[in-house]
Short mmCIF file of C-alpha atoms in Angstrom, two decimals:
data_model
loop_
_atom_site.label_atom_id
_atom_site.label_comp_id
_atom_site.label_asym_id
_atom_site.label_seq_id
_atom_site.Cartn_x
_atom_site.Cartn_y
_atom_site.Cartn_z
CA MET A 24 75.68 34.28 75.94
CA LYS A 25 73.65 34.19 79.16
CA THR A 26 75.03 32.62 82.32
CA GLN A 27 73.24 30.92 85.16
CA LYS A 28 74.25 33.79 87.41
CA PHE A 29 71.84 36.18 85.65
CA ILE A 30 68.71 37.34 87.45
CA HIS A 31 65.79 37.51 85.02
CA LEU A 32 64.81 41.14 84.39
CA ASN A 33 61.09 40.49 85.02
CA THR A 34 61.97 39.21 88.48
CA VAL A 35 63.90 42.40 89.16
CA LYS A 36 60.93 44.51 88.04
CA SER A 37 58.61 42.84 90.54
CA LEU A 38 61.21 43.06 93.29
CA LEU A 39 61.66 46.77 92.65
CA MET A 40 57.95 47.53 92.81
CA SER A 41 57.30 45.68 96.07
CA SER A 42 60.49 46.94 97.68
CA LEU A 43 59.95 50.59 96.75
CA ILE A 44 56.57 50.50 98.52
CA ALA A 45 58.28 49.12 101.60
CA LEU A 46 61.00 51.77 101.42
CA PHE A 47 58.45 54.58 101.15
CA TYR A 48 56.87 53.66 104.47
CA SER A 49 60.05 52.71 106.33
CA CYS A 50 62.28 55.81 106.21
CA SER A 51 63.80 56.72 109.55
CA PRO A 52 65.92 59.62 110.85
CA GLN A 53 68.88 57.26 110.92
CA GLU A 54 68.47 56.60 107.21
CA GLU A 55 68.32 60.31 106.49
CA MET A 56 71.64 60.75 108.29
CA LEU A 57 73.23 58.34 105.83
CA LEU A 58 72.74 60.89 103.07
CA ASN A 59 75.42 63.06 104.63
CA GLU A 60 78.55 63.30 102.49
CA GLN A 61 80.62 61.71 105.25
CA THR A 62 78.74 58.45 104.81
CA ASN A 63 81.21 55.60 104.58
CA ALA A 64 81.29 53.86 101.21
CA GLU A 65 80.35 50.59 102.90
CA ALA A 66 77.27 52.06 104.56
CA SER A 67 74.03 50.58 103.28
CA LEU A 68 70.45 51.76 103.68
CA PRO A 69 68.14 48.89 104.66
CA LEU A 70 66.34 47.36 101.70
CA SER A 71 63.62 44.76 101.78
CA SER A 72 65.22 41.34 101.73
CA THR A 73 63.87 40.56 98.27
CA LEU A 74 65.43 43.60 96.60
CA SER A 75 68.64 43.05 98.54
CA ASP A 76 68.84 39.63 96.94
CA ALA A 77 68.95 41.24 93.50
CA PHE A 78 72.18 43.00 94.51
CA ASN A 79 73.76 40.05 96.30
CA SER A 80 77.41 39.68 95.32
CA SER A 81 77.07 35.92 95.03
CA ASN A 82 74.91 36.44 91.92
CA PHE A 83 77.90 37.96 90.16
CA TYR A 84 81.11 36.55 91.64
CA SER A 85 82.19 33.22 93.11
CA SER A 86 84.89 33.50 95.77
CA PRO A 87 87.93 31.23 95.64
CA SER A 88 87.86 27.98 97.54
CA GLY A 89 89.70 27.70 100.81
CA ASN A 90 92.05 25.19 99.21
CA LEU A 91 94.12 27.73 97.29
CA PRO A 92 97.62 28.15 98.73
CA LYS A 93 98.41 31.44 100.46
CA LEU A 94 101.61 33.14 99.38
CA THR A 95 103.34 36.39 100.35
CA PHE A 96 104.97 38.66 97.78
CA ASN A 97 108.32 39.85 99.10
CA GLY A 98 109.47 41.78 96.05
CA SER A 99 108.71 45.32 94.98
CA THR A 100 108.92 45.78 91.20
CA SER A 101 106.35 45.26 88.47
CA ALA A 102 108.52 42.60 86.85
CA SER A 103 108.90 40.61 90.05
CA LEU A 104 105.18 40.76 90.83
CA ASN A 105 104.21 39.73 87.30
CA THR A 106 106.56 36.75 87.51
CA PHE A 107 105.15 35.84 90.93
CA ILE A 108 101.59 35.99 89.58
CA LYS A 109 102.44 33.95 86.48
CA ASN A 110 104.14 31.21 88.48
CA ALA A 111 101.23 31.03 90.92
CA SER A 112 98.74 30.75 88.07
CA ASN A 113 100.78 28.02 86.38
CA ASP A 114 100.70 26.09 89.65
CA GLY A 115 96.90 26.23 89.79
CA GLY A 116 96.40 29.58 91.50
CA ALA A 117 96.98 31.23 94.85
CA VAL A 118 95.94 33.99 97.22
CA ILE A 119 98.86 36.42 97.27
CA THR A 120 99.35 38.82 100.17
CA ILE A 121 100.89 42.18 99.28
CA PRO A 122 102.53 43.54 102.46
CA LYS A 123 101.98 47.16 103.44
CA ALA A 124 104.45 49.40 101.61
CA THR A 125 104.64 51.96 98.82
CA TYR A 126 104.99 50.38 95.39
CA LYS A 127 105.51 51.83 91.91
CA TRP A 128 103.89 49.55 89.36
CA ASN A 129 103.08 49.38 85.67
CA ASP A 130 100.78 46.94 83.84
CA ILE A 131 100.38 44.28 86.51
CA LEU A 132 98.90 41.35 84.58
CA LEU A 133 96.52 39.21 86.57
CA GLN A 134 96.41 35.54 85.61
CA SER A 135 93.69 32.96 86.15
CA ASN A 136 92.98 31.81 89.71
CA VAL A 137 95.21 34.45 91.29
CA HIS A 138 93.85 36.74 94.01
CA LEU A 139 95.75 39.75 95.35
CA GLU A 140 95.08 40.70 98.97
CA ILE A 141 96.67 44.10 99.54
CA GLU A 142 97.24 45.13 103.14
CA ALA A 143 95.57 48.26 104.46
CA GLY A 144 97.65 51.40 104.20
CA THR A 145 99.52 50.23 101.10
CA ILE A 146 100.12 52.93 98.48
CA ILE A 147 100.41 52.01 94.81
CA GLN A 148 101.70 54.60 92.35
CA PRO A 149 102.49 54.54 88.62
CA GLU A 150 105.95 53.21 87.90
CA SER A 151 106.91 56.15 85.68
CA ASN A 152 105.44 59.08 83.80
CA SER A 153 104.95 56.79 80.80
CA THR A 154 102.71 54.36 82.72
CA ARG A 155 99.31 54.08 81.07
CA ARG A 156 97.74 51.36 83.20
CA ILE A 157 98.53 49.92 86.62
CA PHE A 158 96.41 46.76 86.88
CA ASN A 159 95.37 44.76 83.84
CA LEU A 160 92.64 42.13 84.09
CA GLY A 161 92.52 40.50 80.67
CA GLY A 162 92.89 43.82 78.91
CA ASN A 163 95.45 42.76 76.30
CA SER A 164 94.71 41.40 72.86
CA SER A 165 98.05 39.57 72.83
CA ASN A 166 96.95 37.14 75.53
CA ASN A 167 96.17 33.70 74.12
CA SER A 168 93.05 33.20 76.22
CA ARG A 169 90.69 34.85 78.63
CA ILE A 170 91.46 34.85 82.32
CA GLU A 171 89.07 33.78 85.05
CA ASN A 172 88.63 33.76 88.81
CA VAL A 173 90.68 36.78 89.88
CA SER A 174 90.38 39.52 92.47
CA ILE A 175 92.16 42.54 93.93
CA GLU A 176 91.03 43.38 97.45
CA GLY A 177 92.07 45.49 100.39
CA VAL A 178 92.45 43.41 103.56
CA GLY A 179 92.31 44.81 107.08
CA GLY A 180 91.15 48.10 105.58
CA ARG A 181 91.68 50.05 102.40
CA PHE A 182 94.73 50.53 100.23
CA THR A 183 95.31 53.56 97.99
CA VAL A 184 96.03 53.88 94.30
CA ASP A 185 97.76 57.25 94.04
CA ILE A 186 97.68 58.73 90.54
CA SER A 187 97.79 62.35 91.72
CA ASP A 188 101.19 63.20 90.23
CA PRO A 189 100.77 66.31 88.00
CA ALA A 190 102.42 64.35 85.18
CA PHE A 191 99.10 62.54 84.69
CA THR A 192 96.80 65.57 84.77
CA ASN A 193 94.78 65.57 81.53
CA ASN A 194 96.79 62.55 80.37
CA ASN A 195 95.61 59.00 79.83
CA LEU A 196 96.07 56.72 82.81
CA VAL A 197 93.85 53.78 83.76
CA ALA A 198 94.22 52.38 87.25
CA PHE A 199 92.29 49.17 86.43
CA ARG A 200 91.75 47.96 82.87
CA VAL A 201 89.16 45.19 82.91
CA GLY A 202 88.75 43.24 79.68
CA ARG A 203 88.63 39.55 78.80
CA VAL A 204 87.93 38.21 82.26
CA ASP A 205 85.23 36.00 83.77
CA ASN A 206 84.46 36.02 87.50
CA PHE A 207 86.38 38.93 89.02
CA LYS A 208 86.21 41.29 91.98
CA LEU A 209 87.69 44.69 92.86
CA PHE A 210 87.11 45.66 96.48
CA SER A 211 87.97 48.13 99.25
CA PHE A 212 90.38 50.83 98.13
CA ASP A 213 90.68 54.55 97.39
CA ILE A 214 91.94 56.31 94.28
CA GLU A 215 93.70 59.65 94.68
CA ASP A 216 93.52 61.42 91.33
CA ARG A 217 94.46 64.82 89.90
CA ARG A 218 92.09 65.01 86.94
CA SER A 219 93.73 62.30 84.85
CA SER A 220 92.04 61.58 81.53
CA VAL A 221 90.08 58.32 81.20
CA ALA A 222 88.03 56.78 83.99
CA SER A 223 90.12 55.06 86.65
CA ILE A 224 88.30 51.75 86.21
CA CYS A 225 87.52 50.90 82.59
CA LEU A 226 85.50 47.87 81.54
CA VAL A 227 86.72 47.74 77.99
CA TYR A 228 86.11 46.07 74.67
CA VAL A 229 89.43 44.43 73.72
CA GLY A 230 90.14 44.82 70.03
CA ASN A 231 92.15 42.64 67.68
CA THR A 232 91.21 39.29 69.22
CA ASN A 233 89.58 36.18 67.78
CA GLU A 234 86.69 36.48 70.24
CA THR A 235 83.25 37.64 69.16
CA ARG A 236 82.58 39.08 72.63
CA PRO A 237 85.95 40.26 73.96
CA TRP A 238 84.92 41.80 77.26
CA ALA A 239 84.23 41.12 80.93
CA THR A 240 81.47 38.98 82.41
CA ASN A 241 80.42 38.15 85.97
CA GLY A 242 82.09 40.60 88.29
CA VAL A 243 81.80 42.79 91.38
CA ILE A 244 83.24 46.29 91.85
CA GLN A 245 82.60 47.35 95.42
CA GLY A 246 83.65 49.70 98.20
CA ILE A 247 85.72 52.14 96.15
CA THR A 248 86.12 55.92 96.49
CA GLN A 249 87.85 58.26 94.06
CA TYR A 250 88.97 61.81 94.83
CA ASN A 251 89.58 64.75 92.47
CA ALA A 252 88.34 63.08 89.30
CA HIS A 253 88.38 64.77 85.91
CA THR A 254 85.05 66.38 85.01
CA GLY A 255 84.98 64.54 81.69
CA TYR A 256 85.67 61.13 83.22
CA GLY A 257 85.35 59.76 86.77
CA LEU A 258 85.54 56.48 88.63
CA VAL A 259 84.05 53.86 86.27
CA GLN A 260 83.28 53.72 82.58
CA CYS A 261 81.59 50.69 81.03
CA TYR A 262 82.21 50.21 77.33
CA SER A 263 81.28 46.52 77.21
CA ALA A 264 80.42 44.15 80.06
CA GLU A 265 77.75 41.70 81.17
CA ASN A 266 76.39 40.68 84.57
CA ILE A 267 78.34 43.16 86.67
CA LEU A 268 77.49 44.50 90.15
CA PHE A 269 78.65 47.93 91.31
CA LYS A 270 78.13 48.50 95.01
CA ASN A 271 79.08 51.30 97.42
CA ILE A 272 81.06 53.39 94.96
CA ILE A 273 81.78 57.11 95.40
CA CYS A 274 83.42 59.73 93.22
CA HIS A 275 84.42 63.31 94.00
CA GLY A 276 84.20 65.13 90.67
CA GLY A 277 83.25 63.70 87.29
CA VAL A 278 80.80 60.80 87.01
CA THR A 279 80.81 57.84 89.38
CA LEU A 280 79.26 55.22 87.08
CA ARG A 281 79.39 56.19 83.42
CA LEU A 282 77.52 53.75 81.19
CA GLU A 283 78.86 55.32 78.04
CA THR A 284 79.47 52.81 75.27
CA ASP A 285 81.76 54.72 72.96
CA ASP A 286 85.14 53.42 71.84
CA LYS A 287 86.92 53.80 68.50
CA VAL A 288 88.26 50.25 68.33
CA MET A 289 84.91 48.80 69.35
CA LYS A 290 83.12 50.98 66.81
CA GLU A 291 85.43 49.84 64.03
CA GLU A 292 85.07 46.13 64.80
CA ILE A 293 81.30 46.01 65.25
CA LYS A 294 80.15 48.47 62.58
CA PHE A 295 79.51 45.74 60.01
CA GLY A 296 78.22 43.18 62.54
CA ALA A 297 81.28 40.95 62.80
CA LYS A 298 81.44 41.26 66.61
CA GLU A 299 79.26 42.16 69.58
CA ALA A 300 79.67 44.84 72.22
CA GLY A 301 77.80 46.95 74.75
CA VAL A 302 76.55 46.43 78.29
CA ASP A 303 73.81 44.19 79.65
CA GLN A 304 72.60 42.96 83.04
CA ILE A 305 74.27 45.82 84.89
CA PHE A 306 73.29 46.21 88.55
CA ALA A 307 74.35 48.98 90.93
CA SER A 308 73.56 49.84 94.54
CA ASN A 309 74.63 52.91 96.54
CA VAL A 310 76.24 55.05 93.85
CA ARG A 311 77.34 58.47 95.13
CA CYS A 312 78.90 61.63 93.79
CA THR A 313 80.18 64.80 95.43
CA ASN A 314 80.90 68.02 93.49
CA GLY A 315 80.78 66.36 90.10
CA ILE A 316 78.47 66.02 87.12
CA SER A 317 76.41 63.08 88.39
CA PRO A 318 76.65 59.72 90.15
CA LEU A 319 74.98 57.92 87.24
CA MET A 320 75.06 58.54 83.49
CA PHE A 321 73.54 56.71 80.53
CA SER A 322 74.96 57.47 77.08
CA PRO A 323 74.69 54.67 74.50
CA HIS A 324 76.20 56.52 71.51
CA PHE A 325 75.90 53.89 68.72
CA MET A 326 75.38 50.76 70.88
CA LYS A 327 72.20 48.74 71.39
CA ASN A 328 72.59 48.00 75.10
CA GLY A 329 70.69 45.73 77.46
CA SER A 330 69.18 46.38 80.88
CA VAL A 331 70.46 48.34 83.87
CA THR A 332 69.01 48.20 87.40
CA VAL A 333 70.16 50.72 89.99
CA ASP A 334 69.03 51.30 93.57
CA ARG A 335 70.17 54.17 95.80
CA VAL A 336 71.79 57.07 93.98
CA VAL A 337 72.98 60.11 95.94
CA ALA A 338 74.26 63.38 94.49
CA ASN A 339 75.83 65.83 96.94
CA GLY A 340 76.46 69.14 95.22
CA CYS A 341 76.55 67.62 91.73
CA ALA A 342 74.85 69.01 88.65
CA PHE A 343 72.46 66.04 88.60
CA ALA A 344 71.81 62.70 90.26
CA VAL A 345 70.95 60.96 86.98
CA ARG A 346 71.92 62.03 83.46
CA VAL A 347 70.37 60.30 80.44
CA GLU A 348 71.67 61.07 76.95
CA GLN A 349 70.03 60.18 73.67
CA GLY A 350 71.77 57.65 71.47
CA PHE A 351 73.38 59.01 68.34
CA VAL A 352 75.95 58.50 65.68
CA GLU A 353 78.55 61.10 64.89
CA LEU A 354 80.97 61.81 62.10
CA PHE A 355 84.51 62.95 62.80
CA ASP A 356 86.88 65.11 60.84
CA VAL A 357 88.92 61.96 60.29
CA ASP A 358 91.54 63.68 58.14
CA TYR A 359 91.85 66.70 60.44
CA GLN A 360 91.05 69.02 57.54
CA PHE A 361 89.50 71.70 59.73
CA SER A 362 91.30 73.51 62.53
CA THR A 363 89.65 73.58 65.96
CA ALA A 364 91.08 77.05 66.59
CA ASN A 365 87.96 78.98 65.58
CA ASN A 366 84.27 78.73 64.73
CA THR A 367 84.84 79.58 61.08
CA GLU A 368 86.55 76.22 60.64
CA ARG A 369 83.80 74.60 62.69
CA ASP A 370 81.19 75.92 60.28
CA LYS A 371 83.22 74.71 57.30
CA PHE A 372 83.31 71.23 58.79
CA LYS A 373 79.55 71.30 59.34
CA ALA A 374 78.98 72.33 55.72
CA PHE A 375 81.29 69.52 54.59
CA ILE A 376 79.23 66.95 56.50
CA GLU A 377 75.97 68.38 55.14
CA SER A 378 77.36 67.88 51.63
CA GLN A 379 77.72 64.13 52.23
CA PHE A 380 73.93 63.67 52.23
CA ASN A 381 71.19 64.37 49.72
CA LEU A 382 68.19 64.96 51.96
CA SER A 383 64.84 66.21 50.70
CA ASN A 384 62.63 69.07 51.86
CA GLY A 385 65.46 71.09 53.31
CA GLN A 386 66.23 68.56 56.04
CA SER A 387 69.51 69.03 57.86
CA ALA A 388 72.00 66.18 58.06
CA THR A 389 73.46 67.42 61.33
CA SER A 390 71.98 67.79 64.79
CA GLY A 391 73.38 70.91 66.41
CA ASN A 392 76.79 72.43 65.91
CA PRO A 393 80.04 70.46 65.71
CA TYR A 394 81.97 70.06 68.96
CA LYS A 395 85.54 69.28 69.86
CA ARG A 396 86.65 65.74 70.66
CA ASN A 397 89.95 64.14 71.60
CA ASN A 398 90.88 66.86 74.07
CA GLY A 399 89.87 69.62 71.70
CA THR A 400 91.93 68.50 68.70
CA GLN A 401 89.24 67.20 66.35
CA TRP A 402 85.76 68.23 65.22
CA ALA A 403 82.82 65.86 65.40
CA VAL A 404 79.11 66.36 64.77
CA ARG A 405 76.00 64.33 65.46
CA LEU A 406 73.77 63.27 62.61
CA SER A 407 70.06 63.99 62.48
CA ALA A 408 67.56 61.13 62.41
CA ALA A 409 67.01 61.85 58.72
CA ALA A 410 70.71 61.47 57.97
CA ILE A 411 71.08 58.36 60.12
CA ASN A 412 68.34 56.64 58.15
CA ALA A 413 69.48 57.93 54.74
CA PRO A 414 71.67 56.10 52.19
CA ARG A 415 75.38 56.36 53.03
CA ASN A 416 78.18 57.30 50.67
CA ALA A 417 81.71 55.96 51.04
CA TYR A 418 82.84 58.74 53.42
CA VAL A 419 79.95 58.06 55.79
CA SER A 420 79.99 54.27 55.45
CA ASN A 421 83.72 54.06 56.12
CA GLN A 422 83.14 55.65 59.51
CA LEU A 423 79.76 54.23 60.47
CA GLY A 424 79.21 50.99 58.58
CA ASN A 425 75.71 49.85 59.56
CA LEU A 426 75.65 51.56 62.95
CA MET A 427 72.47 53.31 64.05
CA ALA A 428 71.66 55.48 67.05
CA GLY A 429 72.19 53.50 70.27
CA GLU A 430 69.87 52.79 73.16
CA PHE A 431 69.37 50.87 76.40
CA ALA A 432 66.66 48.34 77.09
CA THR A 433 64.09 49.79 79.50
CA SER A 434 65.98 50.24 82.76
CA TYR A 435 65.19 51.18 86.35
CA VAL A 436 66.68 53.58 88.88
CA SER A 437 65.15 53.76 92.36
CA ASP A 438 65.77 55.68 95.62
CA ILE A 439 67.38 58.78 94.12
CA THR A 440 68.53 61.77 96.20
CA ALA A 441 69.81 65.08 94.89
CA ASN A 442 71.20 67.31 97.66
CA TYR A 443 71.60 70.93 96.59
CA ARG A 444 74.77 72.94 97.10
CA ASN A 445 75.30 76.46 95.84
CA ASN A 446 78.80 75.79 94.53
CA GLY A 447 81.13 73.00 93.47
CA ALA A 448 78.95 71.25 90.90
CA LYS A 449 80.56 70.59 87.52
CA ILE A 450 78.28 71.81 84.74
CA LYS A 451 78.43 71.42 80.98
CA GLN A 452 77.63 74.46 78.84
CA ALA A 453 74.48 72.85 77.43
CA HIS A 454 72.96 72.74 80.92
CA LEU A 455 73.67 76.31 82.05
CA GLY A 456 70.28 77.52 80.84
CA TYR A 457 68.49 75.31 83.37
CA ILE A 458 69.96 77.30 86.25
CA PRO A 459 67.66 80.16 87.30
CA CYS A 460 68.98 83.61 86.35
CA SER A 461 68.95 84.52 90.05
CA GLU A 462 71.75 81.98 90.60
CA TRP A 463 74.00 82.86 87.68
CA SER A 464 76.10 85.01 90.00
CA ARG A 465 77.22 81.74 91.60
CA LEU A 466 78.61 80.39 88.33
CA LEU A 467 82.34 80.36 87.63
CA ASN A 468 84.26 79.64 84.44
CA PRO A 469 87.73 78.09 84.97
CA THR A 470 88.56 78.89 81.31
CA THR A 471 91.87 77.10 80.59
CA SER A 472 93.20 77.00 84.17
CA LEU A 473 92.54 73.25 84.45
CA GLY A 474 94.28 72.49 81.18
CA MET A 475 91.11 72.16 79.11
CA PHE A 476 89.69 74.48 76.47
CA ASN A 477 87.58 77.45 77.49
CA GLY A 478 83.96 76.30 77.80
CA PHE A 479 84.72 72.68 78.61
CA GLU A 480 83.12 73.01 82.04
CA TYR A 481 81.62 75.49 84.48
CA HIS A 482 81.43 75.38 88.27
CA GLY A 483 78.45 76.42 90.33
CA PRO A 484 75.19 75.33 91.96
CA SER A 485 73.42 72.01 91.57
CA VAL A 486 71.07 72.06 88.59
CA ALA A 487 68.37 69.36 88.95
CA LEU A 488 67.72 65.82 90.08
CA SER A 489 67.77 64.46 86.54
CA VAL A 490 68.26 65.46 82.94
CA ASP A 491 66.87 63.18 80.22
CA ASN A 492 67.44 64.07 76.58
CA THR A 493 65.35 61.18 75.24
CA ASN A 494 61.75 61.73 74.15
CA GLY A 495 59.91 58.88 75.87
CA THR A 496 59.88 56.55 72.86
CA SER A 497 62.08 53.61 71.90
CA ASN A 498 63.43 54.55 68.48
CA ASN A 499 66.03 56.78 66.85
CA GLY A 500 68.26 56.73 69.91
CA ASN A 501 65.46 57.14 72.44
CA TYR A 502 64.84 54.70 75.28
CA ILE A 503 63.19 54.62 78.69
CA ILE A 504 64.89 54.98 82.06
CA GLN A 505 62.27 54.75 84.80
CA LEU A 506 63.03 56.82 87.91
CA SER A 507 61.29 56.22 91.26
CA GLY A 508 61.66 57.24 94.88
CA GLN A 509 63.00 60.74 94.24
CA GLN A 510 64.22 63.12 96.96
CA PHE A 511 64.84 66.68 95.74
CA SER A 512 66.51 68.22 98.76
CA GLY A 513 67.39 71.84 99.51
CA PHE A 514 66.95 73.28 96.02
CA PRO A 515 65.86 76.93 95.92
CA SER A 516 62.56 77.88 94.34
CA GLY A 517 62.72 77.93 90.56
CA HIS A 518 64.83 74.83 89.99
CA ILE A 519 63.29 72.09 87.87
CA GLN A 520 63.39 68.62 89.43
CA ASN A 521 63.36 66.57 86.21
CA ILE A 522 64.60 68.18 83.00
CA LYS A 523 63.20 66.58 79.83
CA ASN A 524 64.19 66.94 76.20
CA ASN A 525 61.41 69.51 75.68
CA THR A 526 61.91 71.46 78.92
CA GLY A 527 62.32 75.15 78.28
CA LYS A 528 65.42 76.99 79.46
CA LEU A 529 65.10 79.02 82.65
CA CYS A 530 67.70 81.60 81.72
CA ASN A 531 69.12 82.92 78.47
CA ASN A 532 71.99 84.93 79.92
CA ASN A 533 75.12 85.19 77.81
CA VAL A 534 77.71 82.60 78.79
CA ASN A 535 80.36 85.30 78.47
CA SER A 536 78.83 87.05 81.48
CA ILE A 537 80.02 84.27 83.79
CA THR A 538 82.87 85.23 86.11
CA THR A 539 86.19 83.67 85.15
CA TYR A 540 88.66 82.38 87.73
CA VAL A 541 91.74 80.25 88.19
CA ALA A 542 90.56 76.89 89.49
CA GLU A 543 92.65 74.73 91.79
CA PHE A 544 93.44 71.11 91.06
#
């Protein structure tokens, strides 16, 4: 399905080329000031008018007509708001004002043609410790139909979604679940987190429906800042979506825009080709990260994804500005036969997976060692290209079906800035070797003080502008992300600007030499 809102990718390519030339010759001191971490989320560097058009909100979202009635919600509970929304939708829709107050909500179900305008200064918290989502835009399979024409916006300033209660630390909580919805907008608010698990805004594949493409299309997510995000998650994760604009989004910690198309339900429903999933026609402008992993991440897992176009990425004290992961398929210890308590069990699981394949010439079925998934409770391991392309027995086929290593269509990221800081970046163990040995004294290991297993993350200096684990081809999980307009700012001598899949490590120090400490939430 392609909609008339889509901008043809070839048009975007030509716009990017002409506009990047203009940008190169038009930098000013005022623009450089905008790279400061205090930059407001709504700030925007001047682009040429043609490239600006590619990121125009009207290409992705149609605002409601002025004829919709305006109503004011005078209740307080989730039940009363859901009833108010349902009645308004049944009457043809409305713009509903939410007066400034502190609310405790759970699973607020938007309905077609209903727009929530939330007054500045409003605070929205989870209703109880059992709350797992606060706002739900078509995210349920039980709904009889998709919803359309909805929005949640701050008016007169920003409102706050406060999910910082320690009860949600390392526990699943989604602030905005975005699923079977057409024409939507999320705008102008902050999210106060305390390392909750799952990204705060999830564009999901909705399982167990009669739709072939049960996910969001035509939307804008703009002017949003998240604080204290979990290293393994962040502000936004896109599992499946089409024709979406992300604009002026910031995350402190984690990943700001995670294009990681990995979901168990989605995997199960698409593995034999019965349904479609993944992301396509994704546009983003002004994506920023402070003290996290990166503002932007590509990781297709098993999905064949479409195009992504991004302009203006800024990393302040993050490990990277852009992270690109190779597509892959992985096998899980689905029966939990092997304990995750020690490496002996890890090696047994690896041997078990190797035994599922009959490869010639001593080829390995696995790529690297197994790793822990599901918060450290289950082993998984990636398959080698030889195993991915080999015949599959029942154990393998039951998990993978016909899935192959995922990819993105050739995509473009322009105007990228990585600002170095000597501490605060969140670093995965696999990337430690790209930090010069002279800077290893700056590394810290929080061990289990943040509620995760020892080795989940490390804290320290910025690593590089980009890391790309693909090999420059377009097969076996490889794909091309073209980077242009790079600013590599403040990095000490010895750092590598762009890490490739064949880049040698800078330091082979033992990870156990890193200083341990008790990290603060």
